[in-house]
XYZ file of C-alpha atoms in Angstrom:
737
model
C 142.019 126.259 74.066
C 143.870 126.308 70.731
C 142.080 124.698 67.907
C 144.212 123.047 65.261
C 142.774 121.259 62.291
C 144.593 119.857 59.262
C 141.741 120.010 57.046
C 139.566 122.961 58.023
C 137.095 122.865 55.040
C 136.285 119.282 55.861
C 135.793 120.125 59.457
C 133.412 123.147 58.767
C 131.557 121.300 56.267
C 130.486 118.644 58.812
C 129.926 121.275 61.369
C 127.549 123.080 58.902
C 125.627 119.722 58.273
C 125.187 118.857 61.926
C 123.790 122.283 62.532
C 121.548 122.054 59.531
C 120.256 118.726 60.835
C 119.342 120.320 63.950
C 117.768 123.580 62.470
C 115.492 122.013 59.735
C 113.543 119.700 62.000
C 112.990 122.469 64.560
C 111.793 124.956 61.726
C 109.566 122.420 60.154
C 107.914 121.399 63.650
C 107.702 125.033 64.541
C 106.510 126.507 61.242
C 104.421 123.703 59.719
C 102.988 121.806 62.673
C 102.542 124.515 65.275
C 98.954 124.711 64.717
C 98.511 120.810 64.811
C 100.495 120.757 68.011
C 98.046 123.308 69.564
C 95.101 121.344 68.315
C 96.703 118.070 69.649
C 96.965 119.697 72.980
C 93.371 120.752 73.034
C 92.453 117.290 72.085
C 94.478 116.018 74.782
C 92.686 118.219 77.389
C 89.211 117.041 76.031
C 90.574 113.309 76.193
C 91.394 113.746 79.790
C 88.151 115.194 80.479
C 86.311 112.269 78.563
C 88.528 110.078 80.869
C 87.453 111.713 84.121
C 83.782 111.552 83.104
C 84.153 107.902 82.497
C 85.916 107.590 85.817
C 82.754 109.284 87.418
C 80.432 106.954 85.610
C 82.524 103.839 86.615
C 82.670 104.980 90.281
C 78.877 105.474 90.455
C 78.207 102.040 88.645
C 80.528 100.475 91.172
C 78.338 101.681 93.874
C 75.220 100.639 92.006
C 76.644 97.119 91.838
C 76.863 97.102 95.680
C 73.281 98.144 95.688
C 72.415 95.166 93.553
C 74.533 92.937 95.963
C 72.779 94.599 98.977
C 69.379 93.600 97.324
C 70.545 90.036 96.594
C 71.852 89.641 100.366
C 68.668 91.008 101.557
C 66.524 88.635 99.460
C 68.424 85.753 100.996
C 67.148 86.499 104.306
C 64.352 84.096 104.840
C 63.200 85.970 108.068
C 62.430 88.954 105.856
C 60.518 87.122 103.215
C 58.329 85.411 105.557
C 57.594 88.310 107.992
C 54.503 90.361 108.333
C 54.279 93.443 110.500
C 50.791 92.638 111.946
C 51.939 89.189 113.109
C 54.925 90.594 115.168
C 55.529 94.266 115.368
C 58.634 93.822 117.672
C 60.549 91.764 115.075
C 60.511 94.955 112.759
C 63.651 96.221 114.801
C 65.843 93.381 113.444
C 64.880 94.395 109.896
C 65.529 98.118 110.723
C 68.841 97.099 112.129
C 69.975 95.305 109.023
C 68.668 98.319 106.711
C 70.790 100.531 109.007
C 73.855 98.346 108.699
C 73.421 98.305 104.994
C 73.073 102.059 104.907
C 76.229 102.727 106.980
C 78.439 100.398 104.957
C 77.663 102.409 101.640
C 79.095 105.835 101.597
C 76.563 107.050 98.874
C 73.352 106.014 100.668
C 71.318 108.236 102.864
C 68.623 105.707 103.579
C 67.238 102.393 102.487
C 63.401 101.583 102.437
C 62.071 98.040 102.152
C 58.482 97.864 100.570
C 57.044 94.436 100.853
C 54.193 93.462 98.274
C 50.914 92.480 99.793
C 51.479 94.324 103.288
C 50.462 97.826 104.579
C 53.460 98.675 106.309
C 57.179 99.156 105.001
C 60.583 99.522 106.818
C 63.479 102.079 106.695
C 66.824 101.955 108.438
C 65.230 104.066 111.367
C 61.382 103.452 111.548
C 58.474 101.689 110.101
C 55.524 103.436 108.339
C 52.134 102.730 106.436
C 52.923 102.616 102.994
C 50.015 105.205 101.969
C 51.487 107.807 104.529
C 54.937 107.229 103.240
C 54.264 107.906 99.697
C 51.916 110.878 100.732
C 54.203 112.677 103.274
C 57.844 111.169 103.322
C 58.620 110.661 99.676
C 57.625 113.702 97.579
C 58.643 112.520 93.971
C 58.717 115.101 91.115
C 56.134 114.630 88.428
C 54.190 111.766 90.102
C 51.238 111.619 92.528
C 51.535 109.216 95.449
C 49.166 106.769 93.861
C 50.999 106.802 90.653
C 54.346 106.446 92.547
C 52.997 103.375 94.533
C 51.402 101.954 91.269
C 54.873 102.079 89.493
C 56.536 100.407 92.391
C 54.045 97.559 92.540
C 54.552 96.913 89.110
C 58.291 97.265 89.054
C 60.270 94.619 87.063
C 63.486 96.324 86.547
C 65.906 98.897 88.329
C 64.242 102.339 87.998
C 65.328 105.846 89.186
C 63.140 108.595 90.431
C 63.833 112.325 91.277
C 62.653 113.096 94.919
C 61.710 116.702 95.891
C 61.743 116.039 99.586
C 62.831 113.225 101.855
C 63.983 113.885 105.294
C 64.420 117.542 104.346
C 66.868 116.658 101.593
C 66.374 116.593 97.710
C 67.882 113.734 96.024
C 67.649 110.674 93.842
C 65.820 107.218 94.631
C 66.928 103.934 92.994
C 64.178 101.388 93.069
C 65.237 97.755 92.651
C 62.788 94.784 92.702
C 63.382 91.819 95.048
C 63.098 88.874 92.698
C 62.684 85.334 94.170
C 64.050 82.070 92.734
C 60.777 81.590 90.944
C 61.051 85.017 88.964
C 58.343 86.551 91.049
C 58.704 89.922 92.678
C 58.120 89.930 96.474
C 59.043 93.736 97.094
C 61.029 96.595 96.336
C 64.076 98.214 97.861
C 64.484 102.128 97.680
C 67.795 103.394 97.904
C 67.875 107.177 98.695
C 71.021 109.298 97.556
C 71.040 112.850 98.599
C 72.013 115.322 96.010
C 74.697 116.812 98.362
C 76.363 113.445 98.211
C 76.277 113.305 94.312
C 77.657 117.025 94.441
C 80.539 116.028 96.476
C 81.452 113.175 94.327
C 81.077 115.334 91.148
C 83.237 118.030 92.695
C 85.999 115.662 93.456
C 86.008 114.429 89.841
C 85.263 117.394 87.652
C 85.858 120.556 89.665
C 88.944 121.580 87.715
C 86.712 121.856 84.526
C 83.889 123.971 86.090
C 81.559 121.178 84.640
C 77.824 121.177 84.820
C 76.269 117.840 85.070
C 72.769 116.553 84.530
C 71.390 112.889 84.957
C 68.714 111.963 82.390
C 66.555 108.792 82.461
C 65.808 106.612 79.310
C 62.695 108.631 78.786
C 64.757 112.139 78.749
C 63.236 112.946 82.224
C 65.710 114.902 84.573
C 66.784 113.026 87.665
C 69.698 115.272 88.807
C 71.523 118.316 88.011
C 74.406 119.830 89.611
C 74.091 123.182 91.568
C 75.907 124.968 88.680
C 73.616 123.803 86.112
C 71.103 126.766 87.017
C 73.717 129.292 85.772
C 73.619 130.156 82.083
C 75.982 128.348 79.750
C 78.239 130.275 77.234
C 77.548 130.058 73.645
C 80.620 128.012 73.129
C 80.519 124.874 75.133
C 81.608 121.288 74.981
C 78.857 118.627 75.680
C 79.469 115.058 76.577
C 76.734 112.275 76.987
C 77.701 108.937 78.642
C 75.410 106.049 79.314
C 75.594 104.113 82.566
C 76.393 100.467 82.223
C 74.314 99.431 85.098
C 71.270 101.938 85.449
C 68.932 103.218 82.988
C 70.285 106.693 82.739
C 72.885 108.747 81.093
C 75.344 111.474 82.282
C 75.290 114.877 80.326
C 78.188 117.142 81.003
C 78.724 120.738 79.759
C 82.116 122.395 79.701
C 82.545 125.976 78.753
C 85.003 126.311 75.908
C 87.241 129.141 76.862
C 88.914 131.259 74.026
C 91.605 132.147 76.664
C 92.894 128.654 76.248
C 93.662 129.252 72.535
C 95.194 132.717 73.241
C 97.485 131.076 75.810
C 98.539 128.487 73.228
C 99.272 131.022 70.667
C 101.302 133.131 73.194
C 103.153 129.829 74.202
C 103.710 129.144 70.647
C 105.552 132.515 70.029
C 107.548 132.005 73.332
C 108.593 128.416 71.991
C 109.862 129.987 68.704
C 111.967 132.360 70.525
C 113.201 129.789 72.978
C 114.028 127.438 69.971
C 116.216 130.182 68.184
C 118.115 130.705 71.496
C 118.489 126.804 71.849
C 119.609 126.521 68.176
C 122.378 129.111 68.861
C 123.535 127.625 71.958
C 123.536 123.962 70.745
C 125.482 125.226 67.616
C 128.260 126.456 69.757
C 128.067 123.103 71.777
C 128.380 121.098 68.583
C 131.409 122.967 67.516
C 133.387 122.225 70.751
C 132.005 118.594 70.873
C 133.253 118.043 67.361
C 136.787 119.229 68.410
C 136.618 116.674 71.102
C 135.306 113.724 69.118
C 137.768 114.319 66.253
C 140.769 114.098 68.549
C 140.632 110.537 69.950
C 143.904 109.009 68.503
C 146.306 110.042 71.424
C 143.661 108.814 73.913
C 143.339 105.373 72.161
C 147.293 105.301 72.010
C 147.529 105.870 75.756
C 145.091 103.164 76.345
C 147.196 100.888 74.093
C 150.281 101.687 75.865
C 148.704 100.478 79.227
C 148.663 96.958 77.644
C 152.452 97.000 76.503
C 153.484 94.908 79.550
C 151.158 92.192 78.142
C 152.116 92.968 74.265
C 155.867 94.138 74.475
C 156.014 94.084 70.632
C 153.570 96.898 70.314
C 155.750 99.458 72.103
C 158.264 100.259 69.149
C 155.301 100.748 66.666
C 153.760 103.985 65.808
C 150.376 105.106 67.336
C 147.923 103.838 64.695
C 150.240 100.490 64.388
C 150.363 100.252 68.181
C 146.502 100.403 68.481
C 146.193 97.857 65.647
C 148.808 95.559 67.182
C 147.208 95.621 70.553
C 143.635 95.021 68.875
C 145.244 91.749 67.315
C 146.732 90.749 70.700
C 143.283 91.179 72.369
C 141.514 89.086 69.640
C 143.973 86.198 70.313
C 143.295 86.418 73.992
C 139.721 86.610 73.441
C 139.734 83.331 71.294
C 141.525 81.662 74.013
C 138.905 82.655 76.492
C 136.194 81.712 74.154
C 137.540 78.092 74.033
C 137.673 78.002 77.812
C 134.111 79.184 78.029
C 132.883 76.611 75.616
C 134.191 73.999 78.090
C 132.277 75.529 80.952
C 129.211 76.152 78.958
C 128.691 72.417 78.760
C 128.490 72.112 82.538
C 126.225 75.210 82.734
C 124.011 73.797 80.074
C 123.526 70.630 82.286
C 123.002 72.615 85.505
C 120.227 74.789 84.038
C 118.431 71.892 82.562
C 118.787 69.894 85.824
C 117.040 72.772 87.615
C 114.228 72.634 85.038
C 114.090 68.894 85.470
C 113.582 69.340 89.213
C 110.920 71.866 89.141
C 113.057 75.099 90.106
C 111.361 77.066 87.167
C 107.639 77.814 87.550
C 107.261 79.204 83.932
C 108.985 78.374 80.698
C 109.382 81.964 80.118
C 111.680 82.394 83.201
C 113.666 79.417 82.153
C 114.321 80.784 78.518
C 115.513 84.117 80.051
C 118.010 82.345 82.313
C 119.099 79.994 79.597
C 119.191 82.499 76.750
C 123.001 82.968 76.950
C 123.477 79.132 76.558
C 121.405 79.176 73.407
C 118.693 76.899 75.008
C 115.157 77.896 74.279
C 111.856 75.865 74.371
C 109.268 76.841 71.908
C 106.045 75.068 72.873
C 104.207 74.899 76.229
C 103.735 71.025 76.269
C 106.668 68.936 77.587
C 107.635 65.277 77.627
C 110.583 63.675 79.313
C 112.394 60.727 77.798
C 114.721 58.498 80.018
C 117.348 56.333 78.246
C 119.100 53.459 80.060
C 122.548 52.561 78.685
C 124.537 49.396 79.296
C 127.890 49.760 80.815
C 130.177 51.492 78.363
C 133.490 53.304 78.183
C 132.231 55.632 75.447
C 131.898 59.485 76.258
C 128.339 60.199 77.520
C 128.292 63.559 75.757
C 129.302 62.044 72.435
C 126.579 59.359 72.841
C 123.856 61.924 73.773
C 124.719 64.007 70.920
C 124.689 60.941 68.613
C 121.120 60.297 69.750
C 120.057 64.002 69.469
C 121.330 63.829 65.857
C 119.169 60.740 65.186
C 116.015 62.463 66.401
C 114.057 64.683 63.939
C 115.555 68.250 63.354
C 112.018 69.591 64.213
C 111.803 68.202 67.645
C 112.632 70.905 70.313
C 114.546 68.753 72.771
C 117.736 68.858 74.894
C 119.676 66.319 76.751
C 120.736 66.541 80.396
C 122.715 64.182 82.818
C 121.681 63.701 86.410
C 123.652 62.061 89.420
C 122.303 58.666 88.429
C 124.818 56.847 86.142
C 124.343 55.161 82.785
C 121.237 57.352 82.181
C 120.616 60.264 79.754
C 117.399 62.316 79.871
C 115.918 64.342 77.039
C 113.408 67.166 77.569
C 111.047 67.473 74.792
C 109.094 70.561 73.935
C 106.263 69.527 71.625
C 102.932 70.593 70.086
C 99.801 68.617 71.230
C 99.225 67.230 67.696
C 102.811 65.890 67.519
C 102.585 63.902 70.634
C 101.463 60.610 69.027
C 104.619 60.794 66.910
C 107.121 60.859 69.847
C 107.297 56.976 70.752
C 107.927 56.326 66.944
C 110.740 58.867 66.926
C 112.537 57.519 70.080
C 112.049 53.948 68.817
C 113.583 54.741 65.626
C 116.538 56.468 67.224
C 117.116 53.481 69.556
C 117.168 50.980 66.865
C 119.537 53.236 64.914
C 121.768 53.676 67.818
C 121.897 50.201 68.579
C 122.708 49.233 65.004
C 125.549 51.798 64.790
C 127.110 51.217 68.250
C 126.022 47.783 69.441
C 124.876 49.326 72.627
C 121.751 48.058 74.289
C 119.236 50.894 75.036
C 115.976 51.019 76.838
C 113.681 54.051 76.690
C 111.197 55.087 79.176
C 108.624 57.984 77.984
C 106.649 60.031 80.386
C 103.103 61.631 79.704
C 102.736 64.953 77.949
C 102.411 67.667 80.648
C 101.432 71.476 80.487
C 103.983 73.953 81.437
C 107.402 73.871 83.028
C 105.965 73.254 86.600
C 105.004 69.832 85.715
C 108.095 68.712 83.911
C 109.358 66.792 87.080
C 106.075 64.806 87.020
C 106.949 63.723 83.472
C 110.450 62.847 84.499
C 109.154 60.597 87.365
C 106.841 59.058 84.923
C 109.548 58.279 82.337
C 111.679 56.868 85.212
C 108.750 54.685 86.215
C 108.242 53.523 82.679
C 111.916 52.629 82.533
C 111.637 50.612 85.993
C 108.851 48.504 84.037
C 111.739 46.955 81.616
C 112.026 44.125 84.236
C 108.448 43.311 83.376
C 108.303 44.086 79.596
C 111.882 43.588 78.734
C 114.950 45.494 77.792
C 115.925 46.852 74.406
C 112.628 48.533 73.768
C 110.643 51.857 74.233
C 108.112 51.901 77.155
C 105.363 54.387 77.502
C 104.165 55.424 81.041
C 100.427 55.588 79.842
C 100.678 51.909 79.003
C 102.154 51.000 82.268
C 99.162 52.833 84.106
C 96.708 50.718 82.079
C 98.572 47.449 82.902
C 98.731 48.202 86.673
C 95.419 48.101 88.515
C 94.835 50.006 91.721
C 91.815 51.199 93.565
C 92.879 54.530 95.167
C 92.495 57.931 93.747
C 94.853 60.747 93.809
C 94.721 62.829 97.083
C 94.014 66.285 95.682
C 91.989 67.282 98.642
C 94.893 66.424 101.292
C 97.496 68.170 98.975
C 95.186 71.339 98.935
C 94.769 71.330 102.660
C 98.503 70.892 103.215
C 99.039 73.997 100.789
C 96.586 76.090 103.053
C 98.112 74.972 106.179
C 101.770 75.996 104.689
C 100.592 79.183 103.449
C 99.031 79.904 107.042
C 102.135 78.546 108.717
C 100.090 76.476 111.003
C 102.573 74.027 112.374
C 99.949 71.674 114.082
C 97.860 71.631 110.791
C 101.220 70.834 108.727
C 102.005 67.900 110.891
C 98.392 66.649 110.830
C 98.151 66.931 106.792
C 101.517 65.317 106.437
C 100.666 62.509 108.637
C 97.522 61.865 106.715
C 99.396 61.938 103.485
C 101.921 59.508 104.782
C 99.299 57.020 106.004
C 97.835 57.387 102.469
C 101.290 56.493 101.105
C 101.948 53.403 103.193
C 98.629 51.751 101.902
C 99.291 48.308 100.621
C 97.114 49.018 97.492
C 99.054 52.155 96.188
C 101.668 51.648 93.548
C 105.238 53.013 93.886
C 104.936 55.352 91.016
C 101.891 56.993 92.306
C 103.563 57.292 95.810
C 106.496 58.917 94.252
C 104.136 61.403 92.231
C 102.495 62.349 95.535
C 105.716 62.725 97.398
C 107.039 65.006 94.712
C 104.027 67.128 94.933
C 104.457 67.351 98.845
C 108.215 68.130 98.563
C 107.460 70.807 95.984
C 105.027 72.459 98.398
C 107.449 72.204 101.334
C 110.331 73.982 99.358
C 107.988 76.600 97.964
C 107.080 77.774 101.416
C 110.578 77.680 102.926
C 111.687 81.241 104.117
C 113.534 82.865 101.046
C 116.701 83.452 103.201
C 117.188 79.570 103.377
C 115.819 78.298 100.033
C 118.334 76.234 98.308
C 117.888 75.038 94.727
C 120.438 72.367 95.264
C 118.759 70.886 98.160
C 115.431 70.649 96.250
C 117.205 69.029 93.345
C 119.104 66.552 95.493
C 115.934 65.425 97.263
C 114.046 65.101 93.824
C 116.632 63.088 92.306
C 116.923 60.807 95.314
C 113.096 60.304 95.024
C 113.344 59.416 91.493
C 115.581 56.497 92.110
C 114.288 54.960 95.286
C 112.586 51.455 95.277
C 110.319 51.273 98.447
C 107.654 53.110 100.034
C 109.541 53.536 103.268
C 112.334 55.486 101.591
C 109.744 57.826 100.085
C 108.366 58.482 103.435
C 111.787 59.107 104.954
C 112.525 61.752 102.221
C 108.989 63.459 102.900
C 109.717 63.466 106.682
C 113.134 64.992 106.171
C 111.936 67.920 104.053
C 109.174 68.636 106.277
C 111.236 68.668 109.405
C 113.483 71.216 107.797
C 110.654 73.366 106.920
C 109.228 73.435 110.325
C 112.611 74.029 111.828
C 113.220 77.152 109.736
C 109.517 78.430 110.219
C 110.092 78.554 114.033
C 113.245 80.687 113.664
C 111.627 83.305 111.173
C 107.820 83.183 111.979
C 107.769 85.610 114.763
C 109.850 88.269 113.112
C 108.179 87.878 109.892
C 104.615 88.332 111.276
C 105.530 91.492 113.124
C 106.997 93.002 110.099
C 103.984 92.093 108.009
C 101.624 93.623 110.662
C 103.593 96.877 110.706
C 103.416 97.085 106.932
C 99.717 96.425 106.984
C 99.139 99.130 109.504
C 101.128 101.635 107.877
C 99.510 100.963 104.462
C 96.121 101.416 106.109
C 97.107 104.649 107.903
C 98.199 106.124 104.622
C 95.048 105.075 102.520
C 92.173 104.819 104.776
C 91.252 108.492 104.538
C 90.484 108.005 100.786
C 86.669 107.989 100.030
C 87.078 105.038 97.780
C 89.155 103.076 100.163
C 88.126 99.314 100.655
C 89.513 96.316 102.594
C 89.827 94.462 99.191
C 92.420 97.223 98.383
C 94.398 96.141 101.420
C 94.227 92.440 100.554
C 95.469 93.034 96.922
C 98.471 95.146 98.201
C 99.683 92.330 100.240
C 98.602 89.553 97.990
C 96.372 87.852 100.593
C 92.727 86.850 100.432
C 90.558 89.175 102.435
C 89.360 86.433 105.092
C 93.077 85.540 105.570
C 93.931 89.047 106.032
C 91.164 89.807 108.693
C 92.121 86.534 110.526
C 95.825 87.484 110.566
C 95.011 91.039 111.781
C 92.508 89.736 114.373
C 95.190 87.149 115.743
C 97.875 89.541 116.209
C 96.133 92.733 117.330
C 92.953 91.386 119.019
C 91.056 93.877 116.889
C 88.621 93.711 113.991
C 90.219 95.284 110.801
C 87.136 97.312 109.831
C 86.867 98.501 113.505
C 90.559 99.602 113.254
C 89.900 101.511 110.136
C 86.787 103.107 111.686
C 88.861 104.078 114.779
C 91.357 105.756 112.686
C 88.904 107.697 110.898
C 87.209 108.845 114.108
C 90.480 109.696 115.764
C 91.252 111.867 112.723
C 87.869 113.425 112.882
C 88.074 114.329 116.684
C 91.570 116.095 115.838
C 89.960 118.213 112.965
C 87.003 118.966 115.205
C 88.962 120.208 118.168
C 91.785 121.846 116.124
C 90.177 123.343 113.093
C 87.117 125.229 112.095
C 86.508 123.233 108.957
C 82.821 122.582 108.143
C 81.466 119.127 108.960
C 81.120 118.328 105.227
C 84.721 118.881 104.618
C 85.749 116.929 107.874
C 83.666 114.050 106.470
C 85.319 113.986 102.993
C 88.902 114.354 104.783
C 88.371 111.233 106.594
C 86.818 109.097 103.881
C 83.144 109.758 103.936
C 81.364 110.956 100.993
C 78.089 111.109 102.880
C 77.982 113.520 105.836
C 74.899 111.801 107.217
C 76.759 108.457 107.250
C 79.663 110.248 109.154
C 77.385 111.976 111.662
C 75.450 108.803 112.208
C 78.540 106.613 112.792
C 80.354 109.414 114.990
C 77.342 109.572 117.223
C 76.856 105.689 117.358
C 80.564 105.203 118.577
C 81.041 108.389 120.807
C 77.483 108.949 121.934
C 77.415 112.642 120.791
C 77.282 114.302 117.467
C 80.417 115.830 115.779
C 79.052 119.339 116.393
C 78.502 118.695 120.095
C 81.941 117.135 120.238
C 83.526 120.261 118.814
C 81.694 122.507 121.250
C 83.016 120.402 124.282
C 86.628 119.944 123.077
C 87.429 123.022 121.034
C 90.811 124.425 122.106
C 91.506 121.667 124.648
C 95.303 120.624 124.751
C 94.436 116.932 125.576
C 94.538 114.955 122.256
C 92.218 111.878 121.569
C 93.625 108.577 122.285
C 95.225 107.116 119.121
C 93.853 103.640 117.925
C 97.400 102.430 117.722
C 97.593 102.366 121.580
C 94.928 99.387 121.576
C 97.227 97.162 119.290
C 98.588 94.182 120.969
């Protein structure tokens, strides 16, 4: 490549300045701020550590919230509150069964103990025991004699934790929560045992990368728990954090060794960074040189592009390069001016179309409307809206001209736009107003009406709807404005009629059927055809009452039509259909016509639902099962996580899964976990603790108990029997219908 420059001094001066702009910031960053960058990096490491510790605290707090919820559920059981062991020992089995269920469903718990006040016996998830024997032999607490331990439990008013030296051959933590009745009296205490091994597993999953050592201290500074690594001596330089629980009366103290090797690595990386920077500067300098050569030779390329337009602009062919480019740009400017004029004509129709969609309820939020209408210079500033309907006498004057004349007579600070509908001789104004300005709106429109009548001699009647909140209710204000305008046959023409005044003058005894509309919404969401037909029939029966005024019937019908169109399958939704039905609804004069429109929209919905229901349900079921297979082996997995992922309420999700698979959702998740456990037991030598964690159980005791409950044998026995066998366990998916 041969480089030719007419002004070399100018070229190299700019080349040097570009390279200088590159080098100076890099030298400043590497020389002056290198140390701060290292410190920032170290602070980032500490910040991540703090975040992980808070995440551990929040995880434990969430589990404690579940324990409090369990206590509340247990308190609500009247059979527990009134039961005495001496009266009916056999009924203790039901209490033990409930405690066992609570234990199994919480991954942290090793056991639950219920100690009722005023009785000699207490209950666990597996047995009953005399209270004194339990405190003396089963629960061995650190620092407390059995009598002292029982005395504290009998006087317990708030949640309290104890360190247990031995319970069921395990060391752990006991959380005592009093059972408080509706009259603020304590009827007993629930003791939740959490094994140290379970806490160790949770700490390992959160803080293992830091080699952290964690201690749990009560409010009185007594030690409740310490991780297994806490017994090792700490180095002289260590980072210590203390975080208090938001639920329980204790604090987490974490010690992290501060290794000097981290700083050495940072210094070594800093030297490597400086060397790399120098190499990059040299390479980029060469690149800048060639890029400048390319960027400073664009004239020929621009001339070639201008030559491509020679057919459209023949006069430019005979000119020089720069003159040809300038002539071509002038030609393009003229063409652009012509296109702008054509665009302005089309903008008027686009302006009306987008406002018609807003008027008919096709926008759920005003933000979405403002985004769509931004290119049309339309923007509503306030969240409250009011629609005005203006009836014109027959005239040959241009409607756009009249509408603009009306807009000019309204105050400039009034944020409003006019729109035309298929109904002739009417102009609608959509007003975005502040709540405090609402009282001035009737005066604004009455003043405008009088001014227009004086200027043009036209007869105008104005109908004003009520003030509504948000874009979704603009159609309601439209119907109200239309209703107010119809009242001109009673109040008289050439005036401004307010819908709220019409309502006060019309007496009716029926109330708005909010409950029936909510039931229709639920039926549509569930795609229950029989329920949709039933709810629609009930609403139509409500509409045809003799006592219901027409404007109330239109409002109810609008809500029904909106619900129907919102639940049409996405592939067949049509904004034009909903607008057409809406504008027809606004112009009808009888209840029978209202009913016909509602029936028509409902029949269309049910027809399309029949075509797509089966395919959509199977696709949704497949997505749900795939999501569960991916996430169910996480220890923090919950059913609520699935319902949030698919935007379904948990009861609806469970019902949908049951209807399409004949399986309970929780049973399906448990079956997937047990199937994975069987594969790990028969194909690997992983310890049971690791198997438990890999399939989603923090607590190995809960895993063993659940496995034996479902399979009749323990995981260890299953491994002995099936180790090395070629036959694989049956997958839970084979049971799906």
